[in-house]
XYZ file of C-alpha atoms in Angstrom:
317
model
C 7.403 -10.408 34.947
C 6.416 -8.357 31.995
C 6.967 -10.714 29.631
C 4.415 -12.986 31.174
C 1.983 -10.704 31.437
C 1.976 -9.730 27.651
C 1.879 -13.921 26.871
C -1.069 -13.897 29.651
C -2.709 -10.622 27.359
C -1.855 -12.609 24.098
C -3.668 -15.569 25.267
C -6.697 -13.914 26.149
C -7.096 -12.544 22.482
C -9.477 -13.512 20.075
C -8.719 -16.680 17.658
C -6.732 -19.000 20.172
C -9.057 -21.848 20.066
C -8.577 -21.433 16.297
C -4.714 -22.374 16.883
C -5.137 -25.113 19.140
C -7.072 -26.756 15.931
C -4.354 -26.368 13.572
C -1.246 -25.953 15.743
C 0.445 -29.356 15.009
C 2.498 -28.186 11.688
C 2.595 -24.520 10.792
C 1.174 -23.773 7.273
C 3.289 -21.983 4.568
C 2.049 -18.661 3.635
C 4.057 -17.309 0.367
C 3.958 -13.341 0.684
C 4.775 -11.365 -2.558
C 6.460 -8.155 -1.762
C 8.491 -5.983 -3.443
C 12.044 -4.945 -4.812
C 14.518 -3.629 -2.669
C 13.704 0.498 -2.797
C 9.743 0.098 -2.318
C 7.848 0.357 1.073
C 6.000 -3.080 0.555
C 9.053 -4.523 1.427
C 9.477 -2.607 4.663
C 5.892 -3.597 5.124
C 6.307 -7.154 4.624
C 9.341 -7.559 6.881
C 7.072 -5.868 9.702
C 4.129 -8.088 8.920
C 6.261 -11.087 8.920
C 7.845 -10.474 12.374
C 4.718 -9.575 14.027
C 2.501 -12.339 12.976
C 5.573 -14.676 13.999
C 5.140 -13.296 17.642
C 1.637 -13.953 18.030
C 0.630 -16.513 15.139
C 3.213 -19.152 15.127
C 1.084 -21.537 13.520
C 1.714 -19.907 10.255
C 5.022 -19.669 8.403
C 5.077 -16.530 6.607
C 7.942 -16.351 3.688
C 8.297 -13.657 1.335
C 8.894 -13.476 -2.061
C 10.368 -10.737 -3.459
C 9.070 -9.236 -6.549
C 8.446 -6.294 -8.633
C 5.302 -5.362 -6.453
C 1.953 -4.973 -7.876
C 2.887 -5.576 -11.171
C 3.847 -9.040 -10.384
C 1.772 -9.652 -7.526
C -1.607 -9.540 -9.037
C -0.905 -12.001 -11.944
C 1.122 -14.171 -9.717
C -2.151 -14.154 -7.121
C -4.244 -15.152 -9.959
C -2.355 -18.208 -10.891
C -1.999 -19.287 -7.708
C 1.917 -18.924 -7.223
C 1.445 -16.639 -4.438
C -0.930 -16.941 -0.947
C -0.725 -13.285 -0.093
C 0.570 -10.331 -1.988
C 0.614 -6.702 -1.687
C -1.279 -4.353 -4.401
C -1.805 -0.501 -4.476
C -5.477 1.149 -4.121
C -5.855 1.969 -7.727
C -5.079 -1.454 -9.222
C -7.584 -3.016 -6.416
C -9.934 -0.704 -7.822
C -9.289 -1.978 -11.546
C -9.966 -5.460 -10.125
C -12.951 -5.602 -8.333
C -14.601 -3.115 -10.809
C -13.645 -5.055 -13.669
C -11.809 -2.550 -15.575
C -10.224 -3.869 -18.867
C -11.908 -7.224 -18.046
C -13.992 -9.637 -16.041
C -14.442 -8.601 -12.055
C -11.188 -10.413 -10.300
C -11.690 -13.238 -7.541
C -9.090 -12.658 -5.579
C -9.865 -11.363 -2.003
C -9.125 -8.874 0.875
C -6.883 -9.864 3.812
C -6.424 -6.124 5.019
C -5.355 -2.866 4.307
C -1.972 -1.800 4.420
C -1.696 1.832 4.751
C -2.732 5.127 3.112
C -0.702 5.759 -0.149
C -1.286 9.804 -0.915
C 0.641 10.580 -4.022
C 3.068 13.273 -4.583
C 6.015 14.702 -6.766
C 9.380 14.969 -5.724
C 11.281 17.596 -6.646
C 14.917 19.279 -5.847
C 14.604 22.078 -3.504
C 16.770 24.222 -5.467
C 14.472 23.584 -8.622
C 11.915 26.316 -9.910
C 9.059 23.388 -9.709
C 6.261 24.513 -7.391
C 3.269 23.506 -9.091
C 2.106 20.208 -11.579
C 1.660 22.860 -14.421
C 5.436 23.883 -13.859
C 6.045 20.196 -14.982
C 4.622 20.028 -18.088
C 6.803 18.668 -20.997
C 9.401 18.095 -18.225
C 11.217 14.464 -17.781
C 8.957 12.899 -14.484
C 9.543 9.532 -13.488
C 6.471 7.151 -12.902
C 8.340 4.084 -12.004
C 7.978 1.302 -13.963
C 5.462 1.112 -16.572
C 2.311 -0.759 -15.368
C 3.359 -0.469 -11.759
C 0.950 0.399 -8.828
C 2.974 3.681 -8.752
C 2.476 4.605 -12.228
C -1.014 3.534 -12.388
C -1.889 5.654 -9.019
C -0.390 8.674 -11.232
C -2.095 7.899 -14.312
C -5.560 8.215 -12.361
C -4.513 11.507 -10.401
C -3.325 13.173 -13.259
C -6.209 11.851 -15.273
C -8.549 13.726 -12.608
C -6.628 17.040 -13.847
C -7.422 15.980 -17.310
C -4.000 15.598 -18.019
C -2.509 12.578 -20.039
C 0.758 11.474 -18.518
C 2.873 10.729 -21.708
C 1.571 13.505 -23.634
C 1.747 16.540 -21.011
C 5.206 15.258 -19.702
C 8.592 13.863 -20.833
C 7.637 10.319 -18.991
C 9.844 7.874 -17.792
C 9.257 4.300 -16.445
C 12.882 2.943 -15.285
C 12.053 -0.858 -14.592
C 13.881 -0.273 -11.137
C 12.737 1.828 -8.246
C 16.328 2.838 -7.016
C 16.874 4.246 -10.425
C 14.102 7.061 -9.864
C 15.779 9.013 -7.019
C 18.503 8.963 -8.606
C 17.407 10.618 -11.352
C 16.255 13.390 -9.420
C 19.058 13.797 -7.621
C 21.386 14.202 -10.283
C 19.277 16.514 -12.338
C 18.066 13.596 -15.050
C 14.430 13.634 -13.930
C 12.373 17.125 -12.810
C 10.418 14.652 -10.781
C 9.511 11.905 -9.476
C 5.805 10.161 -8.563
C 5.633 7.986 -5.667
C 3.264 7.369 -3.144
C 2.879 6.628 0.768
C 4.172 7.822 4.404
C 7.970 7.558 4.354
C 8.500 5.924 0.984
C 12.168 5.159 0.299
C 12.249 6.869 -2.548
C 11.486 10.506 -0.823
C 13.461 9.515 1.837
C 16.718 9.036 -0.771
C 16.092 12.464 -1.836
C 14.779 14.432 1.019
C 18.560 13.408 2.293
C 20.722 14.242 -0.393
C 22.413 17.620 0.145
C 19.982 19.311 -2.180
C 17.058 19.139 -0.366
C 13.646 18.040 -1.441
C 10.103 19.579 -2.255
C 6.914 17.951 -2.860
C 4.826 19.287 -5.336
C 0.707 17.717 -5.069
C -2.519 18.666 -6.568
C -3.591 22.340 -5.271
C -7.393 22.298 -3.641
C -8.984 22.899 -6.858
C -7.363 20.183 -8.709
C -7.862 17.746 -5.825
C -11.608 19.018 -6.151
C -11.617 17.898 -9.804
C -9.833 14.698 -9.008
C -11.937 13.186 -6.358
C -14.987 14.004 -8.459
C -14.150 12.074 -11.258
C -12.787 9.202 -8.859
C -14.559 8.769 -6.166
C -12.274 5.973 -5.211
C -9.938 8.126 -4.410
C -9.208 9.818 -1.109
C -7.827 12.873 0.589
C -4.790 11.924 2.761
C -2.303 13.892 5.021
C 1.209 13.692 5.078
C 2.169 14.220 8.490
C 4.756 17.163 9.217
C 8.446 15.953 9.635
C 8.040 12.626 7.714
C 10.813 13.767 5.334
C 13.929 15.883 6.223
C 13.073 19.448 5.242
C 9.209 19.096 5.419
C 8.105 21.179 8.244
C 4.440 21.381 7.451
C 1.790 18.777 6.800
C 1.171 18.021 2.992
C -2.406 17.424 1.788
C -2.832 15.233 -1.150
C -4.766 12.136 -2.897
C -4.427 8.467 -2.917
C -5.691 5.184 -1.947
C -5.044 2.523 0.088
C -3.239 -0.079 -0.569
C -4.236 -3.802 0.276
C -3.276 -7.264 0.841
C -4.945 -9.621 -1.268
C -5.398 -13.382 -1.264
C -5.322 -15.641 -3.825
C -8.866 -16.942 -4.632
C -8.656 -20.619 -3.126
C -6.847 -19.625 0.048
C -8.199 -21.835 2.837
C -10.502 -20.055 4.879
C -8.937 -20.915 8.230
C -5.855 -19.254 6.869
C -7.594 -15.994 6.138
C -9.047 -16.634 9.673
C -5.691 -16.644 11.172
C -4.352 -13.763 9.096
C -7.277 -11.470 10.759
C -7.014 -12.811 14.313
C -2.934 -12.189 14.124
C -3.297 -8.778 12.610
C -6.067 -8.397 15.414
C -4.022 -9.243 18.244
C -1.239 -7.461 16.993
C -3.157 -4.289 17.120
C -4.849 -4.852 20.758
C -1.697 -6.174 22.004
C 0.098 -2.803 21.394
C 2.701 -4.726 19.455
C 2.265 -3.126 16.005
C 5.528 -1.595 14.732
C 4.722 1.463 12.607
C 4.470 -0.091 9.244
C 1.378 -2.065 10.652
C -0.306 1.070 12.602
C -2.845 1.384 9.894
C -3.941 -2.348 9.115
C -6.739 -2.389 10.941
C -10.342 -4.315 10.716
C -11.820 -0.706 11.019
C -10.024 0.814 8.264
C -10.258 -2.378 6.120
C -13.916 -2.080 6.480
C -13.687 1.597 5.630
C -11.660 1.301 2.747
C -13.218 -1.613 0.790
C -16.383 -1.199 -1.562
C -18.322 -4.208 0.352
C -17.417 -6.602 2.672
C -18.575 -9.020 -0.061
C -14.796 -8.847 -1.208
C -13.219 -9.916 2.029
C -11.670 -13.580 1.957
C -14.220 -15.867 3.696
C -11.942 -15.982 6.826
C -11.759 -12.622 7.548
C -15.088 -12.029 7.075
C -15.981 -14.772 9.409
C -13.655 -13.335 11.896
C -15.389 -9.723 11.752
C -18.502 -11.215 11.685
C -17.559 -13.120 15.170
C -15.827 -9.765 16.322
C -19.449 -8.268 15.692
C -17.529 -5.636 13.283
C -20.070 -6.915 10.564
C -23.413 -8.666 9.944
């Protein structure tokens, strides 16, 4: 009876008329995620599984990439339909930093990505200034995490390549191991339950997180108003007994410029049905229309299909 009730609930939610028009043959949608060791992979699996349960007209296919570093150029070349991108890079794309503004569009936010340093709990490092001149891992050069770290440090007036002994490994999995074995003093990472931080927290030496002070945070946000204050709830990592206040941005699902309007509509409708039916796994809990509209600079950057769905729901005019 419970399964019948759940199917009945799903059938009453928005977007089902669209499914009837397009249900004959599933539409294949390629999804650019990241390499093993990144939160994008976990999110991608949750997204694909959740949409499969409510949107069978879309055949979601994961493509493992190097994350933001690969997803943006692959989207721009039309090699991916949708892809996951760090918020700082999305800011650059829509602001035209370093070139013309992008023609990529937004499907949804993913989750907040507060940036932090992770150090071994038995180390002496308790502030960002303690890390001056020390080997710090920023992940791959040009990756979303490295770009985020550059913005946060720049907001404090620090250059990552002169203030620190910066390290840029190619593999996400290399950074946690370098902190654990003492090769590096700190690892920059972001997000909630980020796998790299989980690895360090679960090692016998434990973890300590280092973030900007309140005064440093004020300076960062005064310089970069697209960044946000985020709270990392207590207990997300082993040994983390208190909430942590830091800064960062929302990560986004972006779509290639010419993704069919109907596909964007069905993605938005599917995410909305997952939310309304209470099917959201932890990874998708923040991927809501409300959060998306709060995070974007303007509804104009939304994919046309997403914008139409939001209009039909009365969320935007």
